Structure formats: C-alpha cells, structure tokens
Short mmCIF file of C-alpha atoms in Angstrom, two decimals:
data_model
loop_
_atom_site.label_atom_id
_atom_site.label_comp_id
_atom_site.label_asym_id
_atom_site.label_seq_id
_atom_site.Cartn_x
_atom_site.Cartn_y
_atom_site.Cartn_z
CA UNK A 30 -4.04 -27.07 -11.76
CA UNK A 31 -7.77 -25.96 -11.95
CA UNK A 32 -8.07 -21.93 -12.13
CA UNK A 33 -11.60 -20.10 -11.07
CA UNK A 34 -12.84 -20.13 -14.98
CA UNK A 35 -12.15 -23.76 -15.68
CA UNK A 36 -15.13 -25.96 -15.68
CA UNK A 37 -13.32 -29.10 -17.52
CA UNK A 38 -10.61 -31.26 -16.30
CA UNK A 39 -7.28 -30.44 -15.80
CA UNK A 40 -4.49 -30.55 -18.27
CA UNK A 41 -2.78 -34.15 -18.32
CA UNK A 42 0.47 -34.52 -17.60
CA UNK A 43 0.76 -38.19 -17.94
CA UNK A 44 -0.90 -40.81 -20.80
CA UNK A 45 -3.32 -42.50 -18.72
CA UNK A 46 -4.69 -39.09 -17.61
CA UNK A 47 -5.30 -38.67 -21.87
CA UNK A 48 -6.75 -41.93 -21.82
CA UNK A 49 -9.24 -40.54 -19.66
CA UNK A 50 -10.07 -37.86 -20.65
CA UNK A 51 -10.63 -39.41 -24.18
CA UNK A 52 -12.63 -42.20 -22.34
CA UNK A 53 -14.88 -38.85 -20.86
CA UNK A 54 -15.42 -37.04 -23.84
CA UNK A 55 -16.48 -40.25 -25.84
CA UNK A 56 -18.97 -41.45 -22.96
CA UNK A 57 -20.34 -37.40 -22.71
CA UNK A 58 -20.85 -37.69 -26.74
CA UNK A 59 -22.99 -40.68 -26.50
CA UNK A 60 -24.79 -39.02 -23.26
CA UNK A 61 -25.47 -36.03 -25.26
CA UNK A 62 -26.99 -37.55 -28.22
CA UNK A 63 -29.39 -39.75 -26.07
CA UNK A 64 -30.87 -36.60 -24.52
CA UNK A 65 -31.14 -34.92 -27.59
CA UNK A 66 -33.09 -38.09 -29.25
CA UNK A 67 -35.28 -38.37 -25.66
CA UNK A 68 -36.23 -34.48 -25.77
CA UNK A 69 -36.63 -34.75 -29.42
CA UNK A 70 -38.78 -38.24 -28.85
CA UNK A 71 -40.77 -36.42 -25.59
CA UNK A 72 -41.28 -33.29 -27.52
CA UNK A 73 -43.08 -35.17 -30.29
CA UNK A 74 -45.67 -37.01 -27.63
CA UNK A 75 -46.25 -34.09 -26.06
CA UNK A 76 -47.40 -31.57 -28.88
CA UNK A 77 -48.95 -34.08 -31.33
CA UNK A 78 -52.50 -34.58 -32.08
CA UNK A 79 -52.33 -38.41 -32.95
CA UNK A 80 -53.93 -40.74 -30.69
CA UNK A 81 -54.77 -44.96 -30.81
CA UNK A 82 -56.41 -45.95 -27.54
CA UNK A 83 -56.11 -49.77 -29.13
CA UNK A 84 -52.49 -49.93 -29.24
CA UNK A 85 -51.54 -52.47 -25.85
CA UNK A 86 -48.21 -53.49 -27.98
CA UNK A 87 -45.52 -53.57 -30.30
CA UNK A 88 -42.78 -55.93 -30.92
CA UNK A 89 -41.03 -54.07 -33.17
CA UNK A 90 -41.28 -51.16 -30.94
CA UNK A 91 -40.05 -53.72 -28.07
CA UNK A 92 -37.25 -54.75 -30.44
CA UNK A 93 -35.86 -51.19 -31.26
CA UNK A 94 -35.56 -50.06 -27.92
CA UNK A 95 -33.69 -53.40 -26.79
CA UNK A 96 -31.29 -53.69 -29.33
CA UNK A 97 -30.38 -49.99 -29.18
CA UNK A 98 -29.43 -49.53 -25.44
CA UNK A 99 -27.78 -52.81 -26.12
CA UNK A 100 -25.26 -51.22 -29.02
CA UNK A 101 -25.06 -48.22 -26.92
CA UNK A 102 -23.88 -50.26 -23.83
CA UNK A 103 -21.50 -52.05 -26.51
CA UNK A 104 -19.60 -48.61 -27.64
CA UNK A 105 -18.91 -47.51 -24.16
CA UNK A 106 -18.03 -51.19 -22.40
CA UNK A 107 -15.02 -51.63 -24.89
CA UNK A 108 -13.23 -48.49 -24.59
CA UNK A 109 -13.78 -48.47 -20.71
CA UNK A 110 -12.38 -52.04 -19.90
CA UNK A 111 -9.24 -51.24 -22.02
CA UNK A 112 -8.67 -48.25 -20.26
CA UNK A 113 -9.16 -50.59 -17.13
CA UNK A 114 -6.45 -53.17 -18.22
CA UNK A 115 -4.49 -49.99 -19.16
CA UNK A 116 -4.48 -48.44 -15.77
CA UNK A 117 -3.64 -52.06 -14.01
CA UNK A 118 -0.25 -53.01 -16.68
CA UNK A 119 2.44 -52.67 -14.45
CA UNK A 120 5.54 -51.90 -16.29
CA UNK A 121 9.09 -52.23 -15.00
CA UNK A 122 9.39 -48.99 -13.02
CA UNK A 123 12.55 -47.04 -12.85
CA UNK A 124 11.68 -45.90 -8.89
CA UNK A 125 9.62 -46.20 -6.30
CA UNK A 126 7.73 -44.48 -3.96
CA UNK A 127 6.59 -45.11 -1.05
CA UNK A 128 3.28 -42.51 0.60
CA UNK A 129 2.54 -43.48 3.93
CA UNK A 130 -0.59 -41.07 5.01
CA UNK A 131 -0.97 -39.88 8.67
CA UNK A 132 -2.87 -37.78 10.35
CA UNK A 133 -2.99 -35.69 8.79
CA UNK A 134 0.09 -35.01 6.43
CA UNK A 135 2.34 -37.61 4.42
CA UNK A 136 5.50 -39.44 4.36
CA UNK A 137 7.47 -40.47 1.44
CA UNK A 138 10.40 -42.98 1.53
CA UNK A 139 12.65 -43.39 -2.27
CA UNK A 140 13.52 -47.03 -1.52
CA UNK A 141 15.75 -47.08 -3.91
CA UNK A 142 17.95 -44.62 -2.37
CA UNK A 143 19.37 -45.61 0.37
CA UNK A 144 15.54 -45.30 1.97
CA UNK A 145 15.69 -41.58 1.31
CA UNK A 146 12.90 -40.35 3.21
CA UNK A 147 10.73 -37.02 4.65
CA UNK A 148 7.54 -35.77 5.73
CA UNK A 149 5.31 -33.20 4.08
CA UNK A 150 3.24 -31.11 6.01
CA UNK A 151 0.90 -28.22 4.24
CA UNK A 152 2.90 -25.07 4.85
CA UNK A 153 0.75 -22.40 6.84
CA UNK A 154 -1.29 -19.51 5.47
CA UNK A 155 0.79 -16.61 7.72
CA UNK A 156 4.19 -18.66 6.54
CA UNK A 157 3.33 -18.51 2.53
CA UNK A 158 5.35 -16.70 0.16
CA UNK A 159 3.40 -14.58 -2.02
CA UNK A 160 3.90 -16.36 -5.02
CA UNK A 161 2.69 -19.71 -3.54
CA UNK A 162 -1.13 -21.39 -3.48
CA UNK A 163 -2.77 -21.46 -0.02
CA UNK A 164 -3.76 -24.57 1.49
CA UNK A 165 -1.79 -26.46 -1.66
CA UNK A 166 2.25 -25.66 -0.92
CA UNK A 167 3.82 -27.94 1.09
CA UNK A 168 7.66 -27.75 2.99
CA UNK A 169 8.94 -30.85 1.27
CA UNK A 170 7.85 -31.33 -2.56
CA UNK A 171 7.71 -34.85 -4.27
CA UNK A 172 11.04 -34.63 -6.86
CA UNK A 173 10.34 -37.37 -9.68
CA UNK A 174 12.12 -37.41 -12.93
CA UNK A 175 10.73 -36.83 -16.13
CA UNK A 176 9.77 -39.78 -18.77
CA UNK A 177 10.02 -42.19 -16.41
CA UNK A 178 7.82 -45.43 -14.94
CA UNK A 179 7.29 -44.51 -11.37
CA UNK A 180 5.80 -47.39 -9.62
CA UNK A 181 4.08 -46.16 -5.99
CA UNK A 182 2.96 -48.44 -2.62
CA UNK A 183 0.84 -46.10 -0.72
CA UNK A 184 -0.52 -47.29 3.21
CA UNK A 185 -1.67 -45.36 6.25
CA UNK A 186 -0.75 -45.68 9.43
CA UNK A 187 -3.98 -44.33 11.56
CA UNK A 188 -7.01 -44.17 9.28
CA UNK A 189 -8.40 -44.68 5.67
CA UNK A 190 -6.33 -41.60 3.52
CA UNK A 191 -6.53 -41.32 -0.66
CA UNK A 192 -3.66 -40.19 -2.50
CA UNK A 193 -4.34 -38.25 -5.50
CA UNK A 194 -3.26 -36.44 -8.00
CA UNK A 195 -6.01 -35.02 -10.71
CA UNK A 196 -3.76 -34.46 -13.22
CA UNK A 197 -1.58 -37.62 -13.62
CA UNK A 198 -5.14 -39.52 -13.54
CA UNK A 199 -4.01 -41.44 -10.36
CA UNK A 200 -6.41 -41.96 -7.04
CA UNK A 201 -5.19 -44.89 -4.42
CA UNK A 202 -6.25 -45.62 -1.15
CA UNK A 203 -4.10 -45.40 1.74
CA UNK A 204 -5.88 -48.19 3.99
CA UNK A 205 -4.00 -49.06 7.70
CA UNK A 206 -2.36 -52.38 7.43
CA UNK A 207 -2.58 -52.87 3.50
CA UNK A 208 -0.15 -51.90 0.60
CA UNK A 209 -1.79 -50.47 -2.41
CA UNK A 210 0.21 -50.38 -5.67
CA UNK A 211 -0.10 -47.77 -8.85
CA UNK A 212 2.31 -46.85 -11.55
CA UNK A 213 2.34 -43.71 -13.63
CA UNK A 214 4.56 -41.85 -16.04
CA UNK A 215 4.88 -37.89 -16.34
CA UNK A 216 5.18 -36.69 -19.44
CA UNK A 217 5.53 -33.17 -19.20
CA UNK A 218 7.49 -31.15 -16.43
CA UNK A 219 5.97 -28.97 -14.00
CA UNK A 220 4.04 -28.82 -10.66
CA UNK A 221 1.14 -30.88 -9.89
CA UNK A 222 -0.93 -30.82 -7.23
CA UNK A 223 -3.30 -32.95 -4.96
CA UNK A 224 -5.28 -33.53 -2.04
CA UNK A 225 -6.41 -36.33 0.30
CA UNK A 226 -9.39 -37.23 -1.30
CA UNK A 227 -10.84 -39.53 1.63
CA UNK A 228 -12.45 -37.76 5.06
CA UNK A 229 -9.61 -38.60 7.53
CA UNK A 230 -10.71 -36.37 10.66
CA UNK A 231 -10.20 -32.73 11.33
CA UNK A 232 -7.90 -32.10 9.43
CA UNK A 233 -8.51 -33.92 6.16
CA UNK A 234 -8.84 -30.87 4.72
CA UNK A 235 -5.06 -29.54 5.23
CA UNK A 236 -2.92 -32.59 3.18
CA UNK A 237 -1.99 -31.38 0.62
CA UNK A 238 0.59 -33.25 -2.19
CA UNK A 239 2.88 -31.92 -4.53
CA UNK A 240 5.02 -33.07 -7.22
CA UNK A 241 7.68 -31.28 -8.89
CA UNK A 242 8.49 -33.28 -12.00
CA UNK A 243 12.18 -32.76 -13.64
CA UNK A 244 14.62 -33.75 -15.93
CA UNK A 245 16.53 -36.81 -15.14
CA UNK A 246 19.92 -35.17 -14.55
CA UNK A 247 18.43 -32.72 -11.71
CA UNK A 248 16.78 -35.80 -10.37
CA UNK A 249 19.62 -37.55 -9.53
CA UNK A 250 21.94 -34.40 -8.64
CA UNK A 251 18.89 -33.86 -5.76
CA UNK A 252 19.02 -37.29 -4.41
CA UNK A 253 22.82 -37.24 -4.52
CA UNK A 254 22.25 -33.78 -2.37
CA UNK A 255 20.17 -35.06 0.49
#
C-alpha cells in the first residue's frame, strides 16, 4: 500500500499491474524527452541573435514536425492496445466473485461455494486495533488463493460504485442493473487494499476493500470453515 514518502505507484502484486506500470514508465520516457527537445528547441529561439523576416514557409520544416509526432504516436499506440487486449483475455478462472456495492459498504458472494456470502463494512476508528490502518480495515476481509485466475462480476444495487484495487491494476464499475466482468491473478501473498473510487453519497468516503491473498491449502480450509 502507498506510505507518506512514496510518490510512485504501488508495488504490483499481480502481472497486469507490471504491465502497467511498464506501459507508464515507457509513455513518461517518451514525455520526458519531448520536453527536454521543446525547452532545448524554445531556449534556442529565445536567446539567439538570428533573424529572417522573409521566411513565410518551409516544407521540410512542415515535413519534420509531421512525421515525428507521427512515429512518436506509433511507439506509444502499440504497447498501449496490447496492454488493452491483455487486460480484456478472459482466461478460465478457478473462482468467482461476486462485489455487489451498496451504500455505502460491499457484499461478496463465492458462487462457487455453495453461494458463500458476507458483507464488509469499514471497521470504526474507536473499534481499531492498534496495529490496523484507519479508514482501510474492514470486519470481513476478501480470502482469495494465491496463483490463481480469479474471474469477478461486480453490480450495485443503489447508485454508480467503482471497485478497485491499486495494486492488482484492477478498476470496475459497479453500475445498478448491469454486471461488469474483470479477471485478475495475484501473484504474491499479502494484503491489498482499496477504495470506492466513484462519489456514491455521504459516505463514499468510508468503503473500504481488502484482500487477503493465501496459499491454496488455507483457502480452501477457510471456505470449508464458514
């Protein structure tokens, strides 16, 4: 999760959320060097003594700064509609979940189990151990096992919601009377944590989600538990 000194983007936890962050640092590469060539091109206008009041045009000029852009446009199109394609292939998940947003906390049924299900409200300030974050910890966790395809249909039943979670690289909106379908695999275990990322009312601000991602084996001695 972010800290107070981190400026960057959290640590992935899934392969998509590389993807993107490789997709980021590539685009803020190119960004970096076309400000350094404009403030190196602006500098030069600006302090130089050369003048040529006849000069209405250039078509090699007109060329150069066509074909340029153009290339530039090229190098970050590609690697952004694969990552597109890559966030939409739908592999054959091992479970799914089921969000349903409210106002304002969340519900979350395992279909496959039996329709295991539970709601998840944001646990309050004067109720929080002291080793917990405020305004993130939550009474019932998300359990999901580790190295495996989770596919997950999120809806609303009240107002537009947005389930996400920074670190697995996955935002979906929970829209009343519509089913919205991601996928995602966790690489890594560990605790991730998220937020309703759409203004839902008063309250918007006190969703919080959680995910505690483990091993298969204490996956499926929980759900045998509950």
């Amino acid at each position: 999760m972010n800290s107070w000194g981190n400026l960057s983007l959290q640590n992935s936890l899934s392969p998509l959320m590389e993807q993107l962050m490789f997709f980021h640092n590539h685009s803020m590469l190119i960004i970096i060097m076309i400000t350094i060539l404009i403030g190196y091109m602006m500098n030069s206008l600006l302090f130089n003594k050369f003048t040529n009041r006849l000069l209405l045009e250039s078509q090699n000029i007109e060329i150069i700064w066509t074909i340029i852009p153009a290339i530039t446009l090229f190098f970050i199109a590609l690697p952004s509609l694969r990552l597109l394609y890559l966030l939409d292939d739908l592999c054959s998940p091992l479970i799914t979940l089921k969000t349903i947003g409210h106002q304002w906390y969340w519900s979350y049924e395992y279909t496959d189990f039996f329709n295991v299900e539970f709601d998840s409200y944001m646990i309050p300030t004067n109720e929080l151990p002291l080793n917990h974050f405020r305004l993130l910890e939550v009474d019932n966790r998300i359990i999901l096992p580790l190295n495996s395809q989770i596919r997950i249909l999120i809806t609303a039943t009240d107002v537009l919601h947005s389930w996400t979670i920074p670190a697995l690289g996955i935002k979906v909106d929970a829209t009343p009377g519509r089913l919205n379908q991601s996928n995602f695999l966790i690489n890594r275990p560990g605790l991730m944590f998220g937020q309703c990322s759409e203004i839902c009312g008063a309250n918007h601000s006190f969703m919080p989600i959680v995910i505690e991602c483990i091993s298969i084996k204490s996956f499926i001695k929980w759900i045998s538990s509950i």
